[in-house]
């Protein structure tokens, strides 16, 4: 992940002069791992700060502990006895206090935001479903991401109504991009998530033609953010929430959070 300042000079990009339409009236601005450029990543502090800075979406990775609790962490490992061990082998009570549960996220941060979760551990799907249901969180604001369609199938079964996001890279596709969009649309996946550098106006239009949202991740520079929004991306991810909100305001207008 590039963590250079959002205001340093970016690589030269071809500008998009006129904004192309998105599928969404208000594209989603996801704070990657919370406001990780401003606070410790994947902490309640980072998530709260991201919303205060103006993001309308939060992003994290979800895992399950040994005792079946859905928790938020990037790597899915903790340091114990001078070595790294998998979260799945540790009970919730034995985890460091900075690693929040999904239940704690809703209790301390609220509900009025979109939530994008990378499902790194399929065993996290069931405890995540329980936490979402117990909190009364609106599943239409939940975006579940995986490069594996089998995991997305599990998510569809466990959390009906949640958005299913196929996160991939172009070189990994087993078919042409158009064929892939057709395949995802037919299988009930509603979003394609690519690195922002792999998007162009034609691919965004292709996604939209099949009724798919187009999400772009790792947008750390203002020029890249503006280009992504102008080409019609429906969701953008950045570490630099202040930059993302400023560019969004200048390109689209005020960010709106779900009620």
Short mmCIF file of C-alpha atoms in Angstrom, two decimals:
data_model
loop_
_atom_site.label_atom_id
_atom_site.label_comp_id
_atom_site.label_asym_id
_atom_site.label_seq_id
_atom_site.Cartn_x
_atom_site.Cartn_y
_atom_site.Cartn_z
CA UNK A 1 0.00 0.00 0.00
CA UNK A 2 1.29 3.44 -0.94
CA UNK A 3 1.30 5.67 2.12
CA UNK A 4 2.96 8.76 0.61
CA UNK A 5 1.31 12.07 1.33
CA UNK A 6 -1.73 12.67 -0.82
CA UNK A 7 -0.38 16.08 -1.68
CA UNK A 8 2.95 14.97 -3.13
CA UNK A 9 3.23 15.07 -6.91
CA UNK A 10 1.48 12.00 -8.39
CA UNK A 11 2.45 10.06 -11.48
CA UNK A 12 1.29 11.78 -14.63
CA UNK A 13 -2.27 10.74 -15.48
CA UNK A 14 -4.50 11.41 -18.44
CA UNK A 15 -7.25 13.68 -17.15
CA UNK A 16 -10.94 12.99 -17.68
CA UNK A 17 -12.53 16.30 -18.68
CA UNK A 18 -16.24 15.62 -18.23
CA UNK A 19 -17.65 13.43 -15.49
CA UNK A 20 -19.23 10.24 -16.76
CA UNK A 21 -22.33 8.92 -14.99
CA UNK A 22 -22.13 6.51 -12.06
CA UNK A 23 -24.71 3.87 -11.23
CA UNK A 24 -25.09 5.51 -7.83
CA UNK A 25 -26.44 9.02 -7.25
CA UNK A 26 -23.75 9.47 -4.61
CA UNK A 27 -20.61 7.34 -5.09
CA UNK A 28 -19.15 5.93 -1.89
CA UNK A 29 -15.93 7.32 -0.41
CA UNK A 30 -14.46 4.47 1.66
CA UNK A 31 -11.85 5.23 4.33
CA UNK A 32 -9.35 2.40 3.90
CA UNK A 33 -8.80 0.72 7.29
CA UNK A 34 -10.34 3.85 8.77
CA UNK A 35 -8.43 7.11 8.53
CA UNK A 36 -5.16 5.17 8.53
CA UNK A 37 -3.11 8.13 7.30
CA UNK A 38 -4.20 9.98 10.45
CA UNK A 39 -4.70 7.33 13.17
CA UNK A 40 -3.72 3.71 13.93
CA UNK A 41 -5.38 1.56 11.27
CA UNK A 42 -8.40 -0.63 11.95
CA UNK A 43 -9.05 0.90 15.36
CA UNK A 44 -12.23 2.43 16.68
CA UNK A 45 -10.34 5.73 16.81
CA UNK A 46 -9.51 5.50 13.09
CA UNK A 47 -13.08 4.63 12.11
CA UNK A 48 -14.56 7.45 14.18
CA UNK A 49 -12.06 9.94 12.78
CA UNK A 50 -12.79 8.87 9.20
CA UNK A 51 -16.46 9.72 9.62
CA UNK A 52 -15.66 13.02 11.32
CA UNK A 53 -13.45 13.91 8.35
CA UNK A 54 -16.40 13.30 6.04
CA UNK A 55 -16.13 9.76 4.63
CA UNK A 56 -19.44 8.02 3.99
CA UNK A 57 -17.92 4.54 3.99
CA UNK A 58 -15.48 2.52 6.11
CA UNK A 59 -13.27 -0.36 4.95
CA UNK A 60 -11.64 -3.19 6.85
CA UNK A 61 -10.91 -6.92 6.79
CA UNK A 62 -12.97 -9.40 8.79
CA UNK A 63 -11.70 -12.54 10.52
CA UNK A 64 -13.03 -15.01 13.07
CA UNK A 65 -11.45 -15.77 16.42
CA UNK A 66 -11.16 -19.29 17.80
CA UNK A 67 -14.36 -18.76 19.77
CA UNK A 68 -16.32 -17.51 16.75
CA UNK A 69 -16.23 -13.72 17.13
CA UNK A 70 -15.98 -11.51 14.04
CA UNK A 71 -13.07 -9.08 14.42
CA UNK A 72 -11.46 -6.41 12.23
CA UNK A 73 -7.77 -6.62 11.35
CA UNK A 74 -5.70 -6.48 8.18
CA UNK A 75 -3.24 -9.36 8.47
CA UNK A 76 -5.25 -11.74 10.64
CA UNK A 77 -2.27 -12.35 12.91
CA UNK A 78 -1.22 -11.27 16.38
CA UNK A 79 2.12 -11.40 18.16
CA UNK A 80 2.25 -13.99 20.95
CA UNK A 81 5.33 -15.38 22.68
CA UNK A 82 7.72 -13.76 20.16
CA UNK A 83 5.96 -15.13 17.10
CA UNK A 84 2.96 -14.37 14.93
CA UNK A 85 -0.09 -16.58 15.31
CA UNK A 86 -3.35 -16.61 13.38
CA UNK A 87 -6.34 -14.82 14.86
CA UNK A 88 -8.35 -17.98 14.25
CA UNK A 89 -6.32 -19.75 16.96
CA UNK A 90 -6.88 -17.10 19.64
CA UNK A 91 -10.00 -16.41 21.70
CA UNK A 92 -11.43 -12.91 21.65
CA UNK A 93 -10.58 -12.30 25.31
CA UNK A 94 -6.89 -12.94 24.58
CA UNK A 95 -6.57 -10.48 21.70
CA UNK A 96 -4.92 -7.06 22.06
CA UNK A 97 -7.43 -4.40 23.01
CA UNK A 98 -6.89 -2.35 19.85
CA UNK A 99 -8.43 -5.06 17.64
CA UNK A 100 -12.17 -4.32 17.55
CA UNK A 101 -15.00 -6.74 17.06
CA UNK A 102 -17.67 -6.00 14.46
CA UNK A 103 -20.11 -5.68 17.36
CA UNK A 104 -17.91 -2.97 18.91
CA UNK A 105 -17.70 -1.14 15.60
CA UNK A 106 -21.48 -0.77 15.44
CA UNK A 107 -21.80 0.00 19.16
CA UNK A 108 -19.12 2.71 19.22
CA UNK A 109 -19.17 4.13 15.68
CA UNK A 110 -22.83 3.77 14.76
CA UNK A 111 -24.73 2.56 11.73
CA UNK A 112 -25.04 5.44 9.27
CA UNK A 113 -22.17 4.55 6.96
CA UNK A 114 -21.42 2.08 4.20
CA UNK A 115 -19.16 -0.77 5.30
CA UNK A 116 -16.80 -2.60 2.95
CA UNK A 117 -15.28 -5.76 4.39
CA UNK A 118 -12.69 -8.00 2.80
CA UNK A 119 -13.66 -11.52 3.83
CA UNK A 120 -10.16 -12.93 4.29
CA UNK A 121 -11.36 -15.92 6.34
CA UNK A 122 -14.48 -17.80 5.16
CA UNK A 123 -15.10 -18.93 8.75
CA UNK A 124 -15.81 -15.26 9.56
CA UNK A 125 -18.98 -15.21 7.45
CA UNK A 126 -21.27 -16.81 10.05
CA UNK A 127 -20.13 -14.68 13.03
CA UNK A 128 -20.26 -11.59 10.81
CA UNK A 129 -23.85 -12.42 9.88
CA UNK A 130 -24.75 -12.68 13.58
CA UNK A 131 -23.10 -9.35 14.41
CA UNK A 132 -24.84 -7.57 11.53
CA UNK A 133 -28.22 -9.00 12.51
CA UNK A 134 -27.77 -8.29 16.22
CA UNK A 135 -26.81 -4.67 15.50
CA UNK A 136 -29.70 -4.13 13.11
CA UNK A 137 -27.27 -2.81 10.51
CA UNK A 138 -28.81 -2.20 7.08
CA UNK A 139 -27.51 -4.97 4.82
CA UNK A 140 -27.96 -2.76 1.75
CA UNK A 141 -25.04 -0.70 3.12
CA UNK A 142 -22.79 -3.77 3.52
CA UNK A 143 -20.26 -4.57 0.78
CA UNK A 144 -18.59 -7.97 1.12
CA UNK A 145 -15.41 -8.38 -0.91
CA UNK A 146 -13.40 -11.40 -1.99
CA UNK A 147 -11.37 -12.59 -4.99
CA UNK A 148 -13.02 -15.99 -4.55
CA UNK A 149 -16.51 -16.46 -5.93
CA UNK A 150 -17.06 -19.42 -3.60
CA UNK A 151 -16.66 -17.06 -0.62
CA UNK A 152 -19.11 -14.62 -2.18
CA UNK A 153 -21.56 -17.50 -2.56
CA UNK A 154 -21.26 -18.17 1.19
CA UNK A 155 -21.85 -14.49 1.89
CA UNK A 156 -24.97 -14.48 -0.28
CA UNK A 157 -26.41 -17.39 1.67
CA UNK A 158 -25.50 -16.09 5.13
CA UNK A 159 -26.34 -12.39 4.63
CA UNK A 160 -29.08 -12.03 2.00
CA UNK A 161 -29.26 -8.54 0.57
CA UNK A 162 -25.63 -7.62 1.19
CA UNK A 163 -23.67 -6.41 -1.82
CA UNK A 164 -21.19 -8.91 -3.28
CA UNK A 165 -17.92 -7.44 -4.54
CA UNK A 166 -15.45 -9.34 -6.70
CA UNK A 167 -11.99 -7.92 -5.93
CA UNK A 168 -9.44 -8.86 -8.56
CA UNK A 169 -6.75 -7.71 -10.98
CA UNK A 170 -7.09 -7.75 -14.75
CA UNK A 171 -4.21 -10.20 -15.23
CA UNK A 172 -5.98 -12.73 -13.01
CA UNK A 173 -9.17 -12.87 -15.05
CA UNK A 174 -9.74 -16.22 -16.82
CA UNK A 175 -11.73 -14.49 -19.57
CA UNK A 176 -12.08 -11.11 -21.27
CA UNK A 177 -13.27 -8.22 -19.13
CA UNK A 178 -16.59 -8.09 -20.98
CA UNK A 179 -17.11 -11.82 -20.50
CA UNK A 180 -16.21 -11.46 -16.83
CA UNK A 181 -18.77 -8.70 -16.32
CA UNK A 182 -21.42 -10.84 -17.98
CA UNK A 183 -20.46 -13.82 -15.80
CA UNK A 184 -20.58 -11.83 -12.55
CA UNK A 185 -23.89 -10.22 -13.42
CA UNK A 186 -25.43 -13.61 -14.19
CA UNK A 187 -24.12 -15.09 -10.93
CA UNK A 188 -25.56 -12.34 -8.72
CA UNK A 189 -22.35 -10.45 -7.93
CA UNK A 190 -23.06 -6.71 -8.23
CA UNK A 191 -19.65 -4.99 -8.01
CA UNK A 192 -16.19 -5.22 -9.57
CA UNK A 193 -13.30 -3.90 -7.47
CA UNK A 194 -10.03 -3.19 -9.32
CA UNK A 195 -6.89 -1.26 -8.53
CA UNK A 196 -7.62 2.29 -9.67
CA UNK A 197 -4.85 2.16 -12.30
CA UNK A 198 -6.72 -0.60 -14.16
CA UNK A 199 -9.87 1.45 -14.68
CA UNK A 200 -10.63 3.59 -17.69
CA UNK A 201 -13.85 5.10 -18.96
CA UNK A 202 -14.51 2.18 -21.28
CA UNK A 203 -14.25 -0.44 -18.53
CA UNK A 204 -16.47 1.60 -16.23
CA UNK A 205 -19.10 1.90 -18.97
CA UNK A 206 -18.79 -1.86 -19.59
CA UNK A 207 -19.47 -2.59 -15.92
CA UNK A 208 -22.46 -0.28 -15.87
CA UNK A 209 -23.85 -1.90 -19.01
CA UNK A 210 -24.10 -5.16 -17.06
CA UNK A 211 -25.56 -3.44 -13.99
CA UNK A 212 -22.34 -3.73 -12.00
CA UNK A 213 -20.85 -1.11 -9.71
CA UNK A 214 -17.24 -0.16 -10.45
CA UNK A 215 -15.01 0.32 -7.38
CA UNK A 216 -11.39 1.53 -7.42
CA UNK A 217 -8.96 0.96 -4.56
CA UNK A 218 -5.61 2.41 -3.46
CA UNK A 219 -6.31 5.96 -4.62
CA UNK A 220 -3.72 7.99 -2.73
CA UNK A 221 -3.29 11.06 -4.96
CA UNK A 222 -5.70 13.90 -5.61
CA UNK A 223 -5.36 13.74 -9.40
CA UNK A 224 -6.04 10.01 -9.44
CA UNK A 225 -9.06 10.53 -7.17
CA UNK A 226 -10.50 13.19 -9.47
CA UNK A 227 -9.92 11.04 -12.55
CA UNK A 228 -11.60 8.06 -10.89
CA UNK A 229 -14.66 10.06 -9.91
CA UNK A 230 -14.86 11.71 -13.33
CA UNK A 231 -14.75 8.38 -15.16
CA UNK A 232 -17.83 7.29 -13.19
CA UNK A 233 -16.49 5.04 -10.43
CA UNK A 234 -19.22 4.13 -7.94
CA UNK A 235 -16.87 3.66 -4.99
CA UNK A 236 -13.34 4.82 -4.18
CA UNK A 237 -10.93 3.77 -1.42
CA UNK A 238 -8.18 5.89 0.11
CA UNK A 239 -6.00 6.17 3.21
CA UNK A 240 -6.15 9.97 2.91
CA UNK A 241 -9.70 10.80 3.93
CA UNK A 242 -9.18 14.56 3.93
CA UNK A 243 -7.93 14.52 0.34
CA UNK A 244 -10.69 12.16 -0.75
CA UNK A 245 -13.42 14.35 0.75
CA UNK A 246 -11.95 17.54 -0.70
CA UNK A 247 -11.68 16.11 -4.22
CA UNK A 248 -15.15 14.57 -3.97
CA UNK A 249 -16.61 17.96 -3.00
CA UNK A 250 -14.92 19.67 -5.92
CA UNK A 251 -15.89 16.98 -8.44
CA UNK A 252 -19.36 15.83 -7.35
CA UNK A 253 -20.49 17.85 -4.35
CA UNK A 254 -21.16 17.18 -0.70
CA UNK A 255 -20.79 13.61 0.51
CA UNK A 256 -23.97 12.02 1.83
CA UNK A 257 -24.08 9.26 4.42
CA UNK A 258 -26.87 6.70 4.58
CA UNK A 259 -29.54 7.46 7.15
#
